[in-house]
PDB file of C-alpha atoms in Angstrom:
ATOM      1  CA  MET A   1      19.275  -9.061 -49.684  1.00 86.00           C
ATOM      2  CA  PRO A   2      18.536  -5.285 -48.122  1.00 91.00           C
ATOM      3  CA  LYS A   3      17.943  -5.202 -44.448  1.00 90.00           C
ATOM      4  CA  ILE A   4      14.444  -5.256 -42.982  1.00 91.00           C
ATOM      5  CA  LYS A   5      13.243  -2.454 -41.168  1.00 94.00           C
ATOM      6  CA  THR A   6      12.219  -2.714 -37.729  1.00 95.00           C
ATOM      7  CA  ASN A   7       8.787  -1.399 -37.074  1.00 96.00           C
ATOM      8  CA  LYS A   8       9.486   1.363 -33.789  1.00 96.00           C
ATOM      9  CA  GLY A   9       6.733   1.040 -32.643  1.00 96.00           C
ATOM     10  CA  ALA A  10       6.493  -2.431 -31.675  1.00 96.00           C
ATOM     11  CA  ALA A  11       9.580  -2.122 -30.516  1.00 95.00           C
ATOM     12  CA  LYS A  12       8.653   0.426 -28.137  1.00 96.00           C
ATOM     13  CA  ARG A  13       5.633  -1.578 -26.709  1.00 96.00           C
ATOM     14  CA  PHE A  14       7.466  -5.561 -27.185  1.00 96.00           C
ATOM     15  CA  ARG A  15      10.351  -6.935 -26.439  1.00 95.00           C
ATOM     16  CA  LYS A  16      12.024 -10.371 -27.619  1.00 95.00           C
ATOM     17  CA  THR A  17      13.122 -12.721 -24.701  1.00 94.00           C
ATOM     18  CA  GLY A  18      16.270 -14.767 -25.212  1.00 94.00           C
ATOM     19  CA  THR A  19      14.244 -17.730 -26.810  1.00 93.00           C
ATOM     20  CA  GLY A  20      13.243 -15.757 -29.216  1.00 91.00           C
ATOM     21  CA  LYS A  21       9.400 -15.265 -26.989  1.00 94.00           C
ATOM     22  CA  ILE A  22       8.184 -11.710 -27.318  1.00 96.00           C
ATOM     23  CA  LEU A  23       6.953  -9.617 -23.830  1.00 97.00           C
ATOM     24  CA  ARG A  24       3.813  -7.921 -23.985  1.00 97.00           C
ATOM     25  CA  ASN A  25       2.437  -5.509 -20.857  1.00 97.00           C
ATOM     26  CA  HIS A  26      -1.128  -5.645 -20.556  1.00 97.00           C
ATOM     27  CA  ALA A  27      -3.788  -3.031 -20.829  1.00 96.00           C
ATOM     28  CA  PHE A  28      -6.503  -1.439 -19.619  1.00 95.00           C
ATOM     29  CA  THR A  29      -3.482  -0.195 -16.491  1.00 95.00           C
ATOM     30  CA  SER A  30      -4.319   3.606 -17.725  1.00 94.00           C
ATOM     31  CA  HIS A  31      -7.259   5.123 -16.094  1.00 95.00           C
ATOM     32  CA  ILE A  32     -10.631   4.633 -14.520  1.00 95.00           C
ATOM     33  CA  LEU A  33      -8.490   2.743 -11.309  1.00 96.00           C
ATOM     34  CA  THR A  34     -10.449   3.335  -8.616  1.00 96.00           C
ATOM     35  CA  SER A  35     -13.024   0.884 -10.394  1.00 96.00           C
ATOM     36  CA  LYS A  36      -9.671  -1.958 -10.388  1.00 96.00           C
ATOM     37  CA  THR A  37      -9.257  -4.175  -7.722  1.00 97.00           C
ATOM     38  CA  THR A  38      -6.078  -3.851  -5.674  1.00 97.00           C
ATOM     39  CA  LYS A  39      -5.027  -7.762  -7.154  1.00 97.00           C
ATOM     40  CA  ARG A  40      -7.043  -7.344  -9.846  1.00 97.00           C
ATOM     41  CA  LYS A  41      -4.033  -3.407 -10.719  1.00 97.00           C
ATOM     42  CA  ARG A  42      -1.627  -5.448  -9.371  1.00 97.00           C
ATOM     43  CA  ASN A  43      -1.694  -9.094 -11.473  1.00 97.00           C
ATOM     44  CA  LEU A  44      -1.939  -5.568 -14.537  1.00 97.00           C
ATOM     45  CA  ARG A  45       1.842  -5.082 -14.185  1.00 96.00           C
ATOM     46  CA  GLN A  46       3.565  -7.991 -15.122  1.00 96.00           C
ATOM     47  CA  SER A  47       4.621  -8.881 -17.750  1.00 96.00           C
ATOM     48  CA  VAL A  48       3.125 -11.654 -19.888  1.00 97.00           C
ATOM     49  CA  THR A  49       4.680 -14.137 -23.440  1.00 97.00           C
ATOM     50  CA  MET A  50       2.689 -13.843 -26.387  1.00 96.00           C
ATOM     51  CA  SER A  51      -0.400 -15.780 -28.247  1.00 94.00           C
ATOM     52  CA  PRO A  52       2.099 -17.909 -30.684  1.00 93.00           C
ATOM     53  CA  GLY A  53      -0.731 -16.713 -33.206  1.00 93.00           C
ATOM     54  CA  ASP A  54       0.911 -13.270 -32.381  1.00 94.00           C
ATOM     55  CA  THR A  55       4.150 -14.332 -31.772  1.00 94.00           C
ATOM     56  CA  ARG A  56       4.640 -15.363 -35.929  1.00 92.00           C
ATOM     57  CA  LYS A  57       2.856 -11.470 -37.010  1.00 93.00           C
ATOM     58  CA  MET A  58       5.352 -10.320 -34.176  1.00 94.00           C
ATOM     59  CA  LYS A  59       8.583 -11.997 -36.246  1.00 91.00           C
ATOM     60  CA  VAL A  60       7.765  -9.912 -39.066  1.00 93.00           C
ATOM     61  CA  LEU A  61       7.788  -6.360 -37.077  1.00 94.00           C
ATOM     62  CA  MET A  62      10.581  -6.832 -34.542  1.00 93.00           C
ATOM     63  CA  PRO A  63      13.039  -8.890 -37.656  1.00 91.00           C
ATOM     64  CA  TYR A  64      16.531  -8.764 -35.124  1.00 86.00           C
TER      65      TYR A  64
END
């Protein structure tokens, strides 16, 4: 059976943890930052685990 190709766009945006969970970055960090509070911008810098429904879809895109 042939190998499954990794979706390179997804591989650049998401990371897999050792236990198989997927980490993603927050949105809303690229522009119009003056209207956002310092606390909000600081919290948006942190990575967060992806929701279970989206994780199932990501395992197809990133099998390895």
